[in-house]
Amino acid sequence: MCGIVGGVAERNVVPILVEGLKRLEYRGYDSSGVAVLDDQGQIRRQRALGKIKSLEARINEAEHKLAGHIGIAHTRWATHGVPSENNAHPHVCNNQVAVVHNGIIENYQKLKQKQLELGYRFTSETDTEVVAHCVAEQLKHQPNLLKAVQTAIQKFEGAYALGVMSITEPNRLIAARKGSPLVIGVGIGEYFIASDVSALLPVTQNVIFLEEGDVADITRESLQIYNQSGEPVEREIRVSNLSSAAVELGEHRHYMHKEIFEQPQSIIDTLEGRITQDHVLVNAFGNKAEALFKDIQQVQIIACGTSYHAGLVAKYWFEDIIQLACQVEVASEYRYRNPVIQDKTLFVTISQSGETADTLAALQQVKAYAKKHSLSIPTLTICNAPESSMTRESDLVFLTHAGPEIGVASTKAFTTQLVSLALLLTSVGKVKGSMDEERETVIVHGLQKLPGLVQTALSHEDIIMQIANGFADKQNALFLGRGTMYPIALEGALKLKEISYIHAEAYPAGELKHGPLALIDESIPVIAIAPHDDLLEKLKSNLQEVNARGGQMIVFEDEKSDTSSDGTFTVVKTTTNVGRITAPITFNIALQLLAYHVALIKGTDVDQPRNLAKSVTVE
């Protein structure tokens, strides 16, 4: 979602703010802007629709150089109001207060009506403008900007991360967060704020993660943080282990391509310290994991998008391999349908960012319900962000160690989520006695082979590029799979539609006769996944049904599967010697490459597809 950068320093902050915005581009945006207090203590602002390069051009072409020692900047992803320059942040009230905001002020209409009655003029359609006016109004009654912001935020319902500055105190920057992430970068004689650590890497690796309800009072000389009760607090300064190089493209054309090829290493990093030669280490999920896993009677997984697909794969694993009931649900549905929450349920949330709004809200809802009804519902978060909101809310945390993922379409985060869920499955089975040592060893050995299997799958890129050429004039595609390959088919369809804008659907192959077969003709490519497993013969029958109706069959198969003996299918021998755990992970790699190369053929924006954001931190 929207990205925030701000800073107060002895040097001109404008180049730092613009570079920070570039490093937040992956979050998704439609406009951007920068505001600074100049040497005369006046607010100066530039905004632009489109890419950051458009904002840079505005700054460079301005009659007067945009410069200042304190400033705020923003990339906007439209929620209230269409993408336009007027709706772009920062928003300014009476040339006195400037604000950037990530989140949604749910009661903005009520606040706006009162502010109109007070004579405030609105120049945008956004909810954020009420924040600027509210702070300006409080400055009439409060002794300083800090108190004005602390009072103003009491009036807001919803979620926000805020950066606020005012001409009344030209060396002071106020930051606040509730429901949306915000981090402070600590330099020498300077401080910065951002939505994401990656935006701060060019200037510092020393960071402070603001907690829910925190307000930070920042000058060049000092930093004081107040909790939601208004009490001064100390927050730990952490040294980020990210590097600038980790978020650079290197030799790759797009971040998505880079991240697809980083997956063997990401798997190695996720497994490191979590397994021995033959066993999984249960305490990798936390010191309390063994005690909590022992008593659970079922698993409930909550996630969104790609993470939801990872959960669907895990459902097959839990119920098939260790006979433990597992339910999987989309977070945005779960949190609003009054679900039946059973005692002794392991509640698992999955999120790349650890800030996904619906998933976080579902986690908080379940915790509150468990406390109210005295239920034993241990919570576990699987995510890629160590200081995210979900990691702080959960009893247990398992970090995927995927490294920075910049491309909006998730690749290595999904793969490492599946690896993490395989480790969870094995740990729970081991603790509950539903998995013997022999099965545990087989799974561990399979995971150890996985980086090599993925590397082999990546070696088929040239063949997949040739297949992608056939999608140049396609507008629809159908993905088929059975068992764990059905969620992988769902993920493959999602990837294709996300970045190539081709309408793609996925079905269990056995459902063809119940409707999807009506779509089949010579114009629609049908992509099937054919591992060498117990369902292979049934899948072959399904594929012949497609073939008989003129469908264009593309099959990613195990070397032993032999789905087409007459040569009418386009077949990619993707892998071999895979098991129930490693098969879905390995076959997914080919679908990622297919989506990427089809997007290249279609000429779309691979890393920043239209209308999408990387981190969905609002509903």
XYZ file of C-alpha atoms in Angstrom:
619
model
C 0.000 0.000 0.000
C 1.039 3.631 0.364
C 4.640 4.352 1.291
C 5.912 7.012 3.688
C 9.365 8.524 3.966
C 10.394 11.497 6.099
C 13.471 12.981 7.670
C 15.061 15.738 9.687
C 18.787 16.338 9.168
C 21.545 18.919 8.795
C 21.725 18.147 5.063
C 19.162 18.611 2.307
C 16.716 15.719 2.717
C 15.043 15.883 -0.702
C 17.421 13.430 -2.482
C 17.091 11.044 0.465
C 13.297 11.230 0.379
C 13.128 10.598 -3.357
C 15.520 7.642 -3.125
C 13.417 6.273 -0.265
C 10.288 6.520 -2.414
C 12.007 4.573 -5.174
C 12.747 1.796 -2.700
C 9.065 1.692 -1.742
C 7.808 1.470 -5.319
C 7.198 -2.265 -4.909
C 4.379 -1.525 -2.455
C 2.247 -0.240 -5.340
C 1.254 3.364 -6.042
C -0.351 5.685 -8.584
C 1.078 9.069 -7.548
C 3.791 10.537 -5.349
C 4.861 13.750 -3.682
C 7.406 15.522 -1.493
C 7.040 18.476 0.878
C 9.790 20.294 2.775
C 10.188 23.294 5.016
C 12.578 25.607 3.167
C 15.150 28.005 4.621
C 12.420 30.593 5.154
C 10.360 28.093 7.151
C 7.682 27.799 4.471
C 6.125 24.595 3.152
C 7.115 23.804 -0.425
C 5.631 20.845 -2.257
C 5.857 18.909 -5.499
C 3.437 16.172 -6.534
C 3.022 14.075 -9.666
C 0.799 11.386 -11.110
C 2.476 8.158 -12.212
C 6.003 6.934 -11.594
C 8.612 8.434 -9.270
C 10.543 9.584 -12.353
C 7.658 11.981 -13.059
C 8.058 13.454 -9.583
C 11.817 13.730 -10.085
C 11.258 15.586 -13.342
C 8.918 18.033 -11.579
C 11.504 18.642 -8.876
C 14.320 19.161 -11.381
C 12.238 21.445 -13.605
C 10.937 23.639 -10.778
C 11.838 27.319 -11.020
C 13.079 27.309 -7.431
C 15.116 24.406 -6.120
C 13.173 22.168 -3.747
C 15.401 21.839 -0.689
C 15.108 21.670 3.070
C 16.435 20.076 6.219
C 13.074 18.586 7.173
C 10.581 16.926 4.877
C 8.036 14.208 4.211
C 7.288 12.177 1.073
C 4.722 9.645 -0.057
C 3.680 7.136 -2.696
C -0.108 6.884 -2.883
C -2.278 3.888 -3.729
C -5.777 5.240 -4.328
C -8.506 4.346 -1.837
C -10.584 7.508 -1.347
C -10.507 9.531 -4.552
C -9.192 8.711 -8.019
C -5.465 8.813 -8.855
C -4.774 12.505 -9.479
C -2.287 15.192 -8.541
C -4.794 16.864 -6.224
C -5.311 13.599 -4.346
C -1.575 12.889 -4.065
C 0.165 13.387 -0.709
C 1.530 15.319 1.122
C -1.633 17.216 2.007
C -1.309 20.743 3.349
C -3.671 22.833 5.479
C -3.537 26.618 5.165
C 0.181 26.487 4.294
C 0.702 25.648 7.963
C 0.600 21.851 8.378
C 1.757 19.118 5.986
C 0.812 15.458 6.390
C 1.528 12.079 4.797
C -0.674 9.116 5.695
C -0.894 5.380 5.117
C -4.163 3.727 6.119
C -7.819 4.691 6.140
C -9.629 7.186 8.393
C -12.995 5.452 8.545
C -14.880 8.373 10.117
C -13.461 10.969 7.728
C -16.888 11.992 6.386
C -18.069 12.969 9.855
C -14.832 14.845 10.552
C -14.967 16.536 7.152
C -18.464 17.867 7.766
C -17.398 19.466 11.049
C -14.303 20.937 9.418
C -16.365 22.444 6.591
C -18.551 24.095 9.216
C -15.376 25.541 10.772
C -14.416 27.056 7.423
C -11.699 24.623 6.269
C -11.332 24.281 2.503
C -10.839 20.878 0.891
C -8.820 20.500 -2.299
C -8.892 16.683 -2.595
C -11.259 13.727 -2.365
C -9.086 11.887 0.168
C -9.686 10.910 3.751
C -6.181 12.128 4.598
C -6.976 15.807 4.210
C -9.073 15.690 7.382
C -5.887 14.729 9.244
C -4.103 17.907 8.136
C -7.082 20.074 9.079
C -7.539 18.309 12.412
C -3.897 18.904 13.390
C -4.148 22.546 12.274
C -7.267 23.020 14.366
C -5.618 21.484 17.429
C -2.623 23.800 17.029
C -5.008 26.631 17.961
C -5.596 25.014 21.331
C -2.433 23.022 22.119
C 1.009 24.337 23.140
C 2.989 22.521 20.413
C 2.845 20.194 17.423
C 3.334 17.046 19.524
C 0.302 17.788 21.683
C -1.710 18.783 18.620
C -1.036 15.436 16.943
C -1.618 13.445 20.132
C -4.998 15.151 20.538
C -5.932 14.866 16.870
C -5.361 11.116 16.612
C -7.842 10.529 19.422
C -10.520 11.637 16.968
C -9.561 9.159 14.223
C -11.246 5.810 13.693
C -9.431 3.361 11.452
C -5.764 2.824 10.647
C -2.934 5.243 10.131
C 0.774 5.762 9.882
C 1.478 9.496 9.907
C 4.299 11.916 9.259
C 3.455 15.486 10.260
C 5.370 18.787 10.121
C 4.361 22.416 10.632
C 5.769 25.903 10.035
C 5.092 26.585 13.735
C 8.055 24.356 14.662
C 10.343 24.098 11.623
C 12.751 21.573 13.179
C 10.181 19.082 14.459
C 8.761 15.978 12.817
C 5.971 13.960 14.433
C 5.316 10.328 13.523
C 2.418 8.159 14.716
C 1.107 4.685 13.958
C -2.014 2.637 14.574
C -2.673 -0.384 12.409
C -0.122 0.562 9.728
C 3.639 -0.028 10.066
C 6.176 2.753 10.625
C 9.892 2.549 11.378
C 12.401 5.175 12.522
C 15.937 5.261 11.145
C 18.567 6.519 13.586
C 21.535 8.360 12.106
C 24.222 10.684 13.459
C 22.557 14.022 14.052
C 19.582 12.981 11.910
C 16.474 10.813 12.007
C 14.249 9.366 9.317
C 10.867 7.654 9.157
C 9.582 5.126 6.629
C 6.948 2.478 6.062
C 9.651 -0.088 5.425
C 13.287 -0.615 6.427
C 14.284 -0.914 2.768
C 13.644 2.816 2.273
C 16.194 3.659 4.985
C 19.090 1.442 3.886
C 20.962 4.190 1.978
C 21.223 6.294 5.155
C 21.185 3.906 8.134
C 20.729 0.321 9.273
C 19.898 1.351 12.859
C 16.144 1.236 13.196
C 13.347 1.451 15.749
C 10.011 -0.223 15.040
C 7.155 1.831 16.432
C 4.553 -0.185 18.296
C 0.786 0.103 18.080
C -0.375 3.523 19.297
C 3.128 5.042 19.479
C 3.779 8.714 18.740
C 7.358 9.851 18.068
C 8.593 13.402 18.631
C 11.644 13.870 16.392
C 14.200 16.663 15.993
C 17.791 16.582 14.742
C 19.024 16.474 18.335
C 16.513 14.174 19.989
C 13.936 11.416 19.717
C 11.214 10.766 22.274
C 8.557 8.107 21.830
C 5.239 8.068 23.683
C 2.938 5.049 23.950
C -0.806 5.124 23.320
C -1.364 6.296 26.902
C 0.904 9.293 26.305
C 3.678 7.981 28.547
C 7.354 8.304 27.493
C 8.804 4.911 26.524
C 12.060 3.470 25.250
C 11.999 1.355 22.106
C 14.940 -0.859 21.209
C 17.310 0.254 18.464
C 17.907 -2.716 16.182
C 20.519 -3.197 13.493
C 18.839 -4.328 10.289
C 20.507 -7.271 8.588
C 19.277 -6.082 5.200
C 21.738 -4.484 2.813
C 21.286 -2.118 -0.084
C 22.569 -4.836 -2.405
C 19.755 -7.142 -1.323
C 17.204 -4.869 -2.955
C 19.153 -4.174 -6.169
C 18.279 -5.808 -9.487
C 21.800 -6.917 -10.388
C 21.862 -8.705 -13.738
C 18.104 -9.305 -13.804
C 15.612 -7.334 -15.854
C 12.917 -7.383 -13.179
C 12.737 -8.042 -9.443
C 10.299 -10.882 -10.046
C 12.837 -12.670 -12.245
C 15.566 -12.081 -9.666
C 13.383 -13.406 -6.873
C 12.347 -16.511 -8.830
C 16.018 -17.401 -9.215
C 16.785 -16.634 -5.549
C 14.483 -19.437 -4.415
C 17.082 -22.197 -3.978
C 19.027 -19.956 -1.605
C 15.855 -18.803 0.163
C 14.959 -22.441 0.830
C 18.447 -23.085 2.231
C 18.137 -20.020 4.477
C 14.687 -21.082 5.696
C 15.894 -24.575 6.575
C 19.114 -23.439 8.232
C 19.048 -24.074 11.977
C 15.610 -25.689 11.740
C 16.646 -29.255 10.830
C 19.454 -31.684 11.543
C 20.583 -34.422 9.175
C 17.498 -36.523 9.943
C 15.183 -34.516 12.193
C 13.209 -31.305 12.441
C 13.887 -29.050 15.445
C 10.527 -28.322 17.051
C 11.894 -25.429 19.097
C 12.516 -23.572 15.821
C 8.896 -22.488 16.308
C 9.679 -21.155 19.789
C 10.512 -22.419 23.250
C 6.829 -23.024 24.028
C 6.111 -24.824 20.764
C 6.353 -28.413 21.982
C 4.024 -27.830 24.919
C 1.512 -25.939 22.767
C 1.557 -28.439 19.880
C 1.027 -31.405 22.178
C -2.542 -30.500 23.130
C -3.943 -29.186 19.846
C -6.756 -31.138 18.179
C -7.063 -29.237 14.907
C -5.437 -26.483 12.863
C -7.042 -23.311 11.492
C -5.083 -21.418 8.824
C -5.987 -17.835 7.898
C -4.371 -15.934 5.034
C -4.976 -13.879 1.884
C -3.988 -14.263 -1.761
C -0.857 -16.294 -2.394
C -0.477 -17.057 1.323
C -3.979 -18.566 1.261
C -2.850 -20.922 -1.495
C 0.076 -22.010 0.676
C -2.419 -22.804 3.416
C -4.514 -24.890 1.018
C -1.489 -27.054 0.195
C -0.827 -27.498 3.912
C -4.400 -28.699 4.462
C -3.712 -31.717 2.228
C -0.482 -32.375 4.101
C -1.944 -32.160 7.622
C -4.914 -34.370 6.937
C -3.173 -36.883 4.666
C 0.148 -37.292 6.448
C -0.639 -36.861 10.159
C -4.468 -37.162 10.117
C -4.992 -33.825 11.862
C -8.060 -31.802 10.850
C -7.096 -28.570 9.132
C -9.327 -25.744 7.942
C -8.155 -22.911 5.662
C -10.007 -19.671 5.081
C -9.547 -16.289 3.455
C -9.019 -13.748 6.231
C -11.424 -11.153 4.849
C -14.251 -13.709 5.017
C -13.266 -15.336 8.293
C -13.233 -12.147 10.339
C -16.760 -11.114 9.330
C -18.743 -14.354 9.440
C -18.849 -15.152 13.185
C -16.873 -18.398 12.874
C -17.138 -21.245 15.356
C -13.817 -21.223 17.199
C -13.049 -24.517 18.875
C -10.900 -25.117 21.913
C -7.407 -26.565 21.388
C -7.066 -25.178 17.873
C -3.687 -24.066 16.555
C -4.479 -20.759 14.852
C -1.966 -20.112 12.044
C -1.715 -16.803 10.195
C 0.420 -16.559 7.051
C 1.574 -13.255 5.563
C 4.642 -12.132 3.634
C 4.655 -8.717 5.331
C 3.091 -9.619 8.664
C 0.938 -6.503 8.242
C -1.904 -7.761 6.024
C -4.889 -5.907 7.460
C -7.557 -8.630 7.320
C -5.223 -11.367 8.541
C -4.003 -9.216 11.439
C -7.573 -8.314 12.381
C -8.594 -11.992 12.329
C -5.676 -12.833 14.623
C -6.657 -10.106 17.071
C -10.286 -11.211 16.958
C -9.437 -14.827 17.767
C -7.128 -13.835 20.617
C -9.855 -11.689 22.163
C -12.422 -14.495 21.770
C -10.105 -17.072 23.328
C -9.430 -14.816 26.302
C -13.106 -14.037 26.838
C -14.154 -17.692 26.719
C -11.044 -19.149 28.421
C -10.126 -21.277 25.400
C -6.732 -22.742 24.598
C -5.996 -21.366 21.126
C -2.244 -20.978 20.597
C -1.406 -18.604 17.742
C 1.412 -18.958 15.231
C 2.468 -16.467 12.562
C 4.502 -17.517 9.525
C 5.896 -14.409 7.854
C 8.932 -12.763 6.330
C 9.117 -9.643 8.523
C 10.644 -10.078 11.990
C 9.255 -6.880 13.506
C 5.795 -6.944 11.970
C 2.516 -6.527 13.841
C 1.610 -10.198 13.517
C 4.876 -11.389 15.010
C 4.239 -9.217 18.048
C 0.646 -10.438 18.404
C 1.350 -14.178 18.134
C 2.388 -16.748 20.734
C 4.755 -18.402 18.257
C 6.610 -16.962 15.264
C 8.304 -18.681 12.353
C 10.260 -16.447 9.983
C 10.549 -17.584 6.384
C 13.966 -15.986 5.747
C 13.018 -15.330 2.123
C 14.873 -12.029 2.118
C 13.426 -8.819 0.631
C 10.706 -9.478 -1.928
C 10.147 -6.411 -4.096
C 8.012 -7.745 -6.957
C 4.296 -7.396 -6.214
C 3.612 -10.940 -7.447
C 4.926 -13.145 -4.654
C 7.375 -15.900 -5.603
C 10.048 -16.764 -3.054
C 7.766 -15.784 -0.163
C 5.254 -18.421 -1.314
C 7.946 -21.077 -1.683
C 9.392 -20.422 1.768
C 5.893 -20.390 3.270
C 5.399 -23.905 1.916
C 8.761 -24.979 3.342
C 7.765 -23.467 6.695
C 4.419 -25.273 6.655
C 6.195 -28.555 5.884
C 8.377 -28.008 8.942
C 5.278 -27.162 10.982
C 3.524 -30.330 9.798
C 6.528 -32.441 10.754
C 6.950 -30.750 14.131
C 3.295 -31.151 15.088
C 3.249 -34.774 13.908
C 6.427 -35.508 15.833
C 5.156 -33.948 19.072
C 1.726 -35.590 18.865
C 3.150 -38.983 17.986
C 1.315 -39.165 14.654
C 4.549 -39.231 12.669
C 7.233 -41.817 13.294
C 10.957 -41.207 12.961
C 11.132 -42.936 9.597
C 8.545 -40.604 8.039
C 10.178 -37.586 9.676
C 13.541 -38.560 8.186
C 12.031 -39.016 4.721
C 10.513 -35.514 4.844
C 13.725 -33.933 6.133
C 15.784 -35.621 3.431
C 13.270 -34.445 0.835
C 13.560 -30.850 2.062
C 17.344 -31.102 1.901
C 17.061 -32.076 -1.788
C 14.595 -29.279 -2.510
C 17.079 -26.502 -3.466
C 18.539 -28.812 -6.109
C 15.083 -29.791 -7.385
C 14.144 -26.116 -7.710
C 17.400 -25.410 -9.517
C 16.540 -28.158 -11.992
C 13.069 -26.692 -12.525
C 14.662 -23.295 -13.226
C 16.824 -24.870 -15.917
C 13.730 -25.252 -18.105
C 13.387 -21.493 -18.574
C 14.271 -21.550 -22.286
C 11.543 -24.110 -23.056
C 9.024 -22.121 -21.023
C 9.977 -18.936 -22.912
C 9.052 -20.691 -26.169
C 5.710 -21.786 -24.727
C 5.039 -18.221 -23.540
C 5.238 -16.970 -27.126
C 2.018 -18.824 -27.819
C 0.155 -16.603 -25.345
C 0.701 -13.383 -27.298
C -2.905 -13.289 -28.542
C -4.545 -15.168 -25.666
C -7.083 -13.591 -23.333
C -8.033 -16.651 -21.274
C -6.314 -19.656 -19.742
C -7.334 -22.655 -17.652
C -5.155 -24.374 -15.028
C -5.805 -27.927 -13.821
C -4.448 -29.987 -10.960
C -5.461 -32.711 -8.534
C -4.639 -33.091 -4.843
C -1.944 -30.655 -3.723
C -1.565 -29.585 -7.355
C -5.003 -27.966 -7.289
C -3.787 -25.143 -4.955
C -0.676 -24.896 -7.137
C -2.961 -24.509 -10.157
C -4.774 -21.733 -8.278
C -1.443 -20.050 -7.613
C -0.374 -20.432 -11.251
C -3.615 -18.829 -12.442
C -3.207 -16.009 -9.941
C 0.331 -15.278 -11.100
C -0.715 -15.201 -14.757
C -3.643 -12.850 -14.180
C -1.666 -10.610 -11.808
C 1.142 -9.720 -14.155
C -0.063 -10.478 -17.708
C -3.712 -9.414 -17.251
C -4.893 -12.615 -18.932
C -8.090 -13.966 -17.406
C -7.066 -17.252 -15.813
C -9.000 -19.770 -13.746
C -7.994 -22.919 -11.926
C -10.059 -26.031 -11.266
C -9.579 -29.459 -9.767
C -9.148 -31.590 -12.884
C -11.937 -33.889 -11.735
C -14.396 -30.987 -11.955
C -14.060 -30.564 -15.732
C -17.393 -32.231 -16.454
C -19.151 -29.996 -13.940
C -18.806 -26.850 -16.031
C -15.288 -25.878 -17.123
C -15.345 -28.270 -20.085
C -17.784 -25.856 -21.748
C -14.944 -23.330 -22.056
C -12.651 -25.625 -23.996
C -11.928 -24.872 -27.648
C -8.845 -24.373 -29.802
C -8.345 -20.783 -28.553
C -7.842 -21.483 -24.837
C -4.578 -22.885 -23.463
C -5.024 -25.445 -20.711
C -2.109 -25.805 -18.288
C -1.960 -29.015 -16.273
C 0.377 -30.243 -13.537
C 1.126 -33.955 -13.634
C 3.260 -35.377 -10.830
C 3.879 -39.110 -10.724
C 1.425 -39.919 -7.918
C -1.683 -41.932 -7.095
C -3.956 -39.567 -9.035
C -1.936 -39.616 -12.256
C -4.164 -42.065 -14.175
C -7.288 -40.094 -13.318
C -5.550 -36.885 -14.396
C -4.589 -38.475 -17.727
C -8.261 -39.225 -18.366
C -9.146 -35.607 -17.612
C -6.488 -34.363 -20.020
C -7.790 -36.612 -22.802
C -11.216 -35.031 -22.316
C -9.640 -31.647 -23.018
C -7.638 -32.971 -25.945
C -10.728 -34.472 -27.566
C -12.345 -31.036 -27.636
C -9.451 -29.288 -29.340
C -7.933 -27.688 -26.245
C -4.292 -26.583 -26.339
C -2.681 -28.773 -23.688
C 0.472 -27.647 -21.869
C 1.595 -30.200 -19.292
C 4.282 -29.760 -16.649
C 5.021 -33.314 -15.597
C 7.318 -35.625 -13.728
C 9.759 -37.437 -16.012
C 7.967 -40.683 -15.176
C 4.423 -39.439 -15.813
C 4.204 -39.850 -19.630
C 0.897 -38.026 -19.999
C 0.921 -37.927 -23.816
C 2.219 -40.781 -25.931
C 0.863 -39.433 -29.225
C 2.707 -36.112 -29.092
C -0.410 -33.910 -29.158
C 0.448 -32.184 -25.854
C 3.162 -29.627 -25.215
C 5.035 -31.362 -22.411
C 7.739 -30.002 -20.103
C 9.551 -32.681 -18.095
C 9.831 -30.397 -15.072
C 11.266 -32.646 -12.387
C 11.635 -36.157 -11.077
C 12.043 -37.975 -7.775
C 9.716 -35.668 -5.853
C 7.459 -36.588 -2.955
C 4.222 -35.232 -1.525
C 6.050 -32.356 0.178
C 8.524 -31.369 -2.519
C 6.283 -31.885 -5.575
C 3.983 -28.846 -5.199
C 6.928 -26.580 -4.386
C 8.914 -27.754 -7.398
C 6.109 -27.658 -9.953
C 5.143 -24.153 -8.880
C 8.510 -22.844 -10.132
C 7.595 -23.615 -13.741
C 4.286 -21.760 -13.391
C 6.090 -18.714 -12.007
C 8.415 -18.682 -15.019
C 5.472 -19.112 -17.393
C 3.629 -16.134 -15.899
C 6.780 -14.009 -16.015
C 7.548 -14.701 -19.663
C 3.931 -14.306 -20.771
C 3.942 -10.895 -19.069
C 7.073 -9.980 -21.040
C 5.302 -10.990 -24.259
C 2.278 -8.905 -23.267
C 4.466 -5.894 -22.399
C 3.006 -5.321 -18.935
C 4.673 -3.809 -15.876
C 5.924 -7.031 -14.311
C 7.040 -5.744 -10.911
C 4.270 -3.199 -10.407
C 1.124 -4.531 -12.104
C -1.761 -2.122 -12.421
C -4.160 -1.654 -9.504
C -2.154 -3.927 -7.170
C -0.066 -3.275 -4.069
C 2.572 -5.448 -2.448
C 1.524 -5.032 1.143
C -2.223 -4.757 1.722
C -2.276 -2.850 5.000
C -5.842 -1.545 4.652
C -9.108 -3.408 4.020
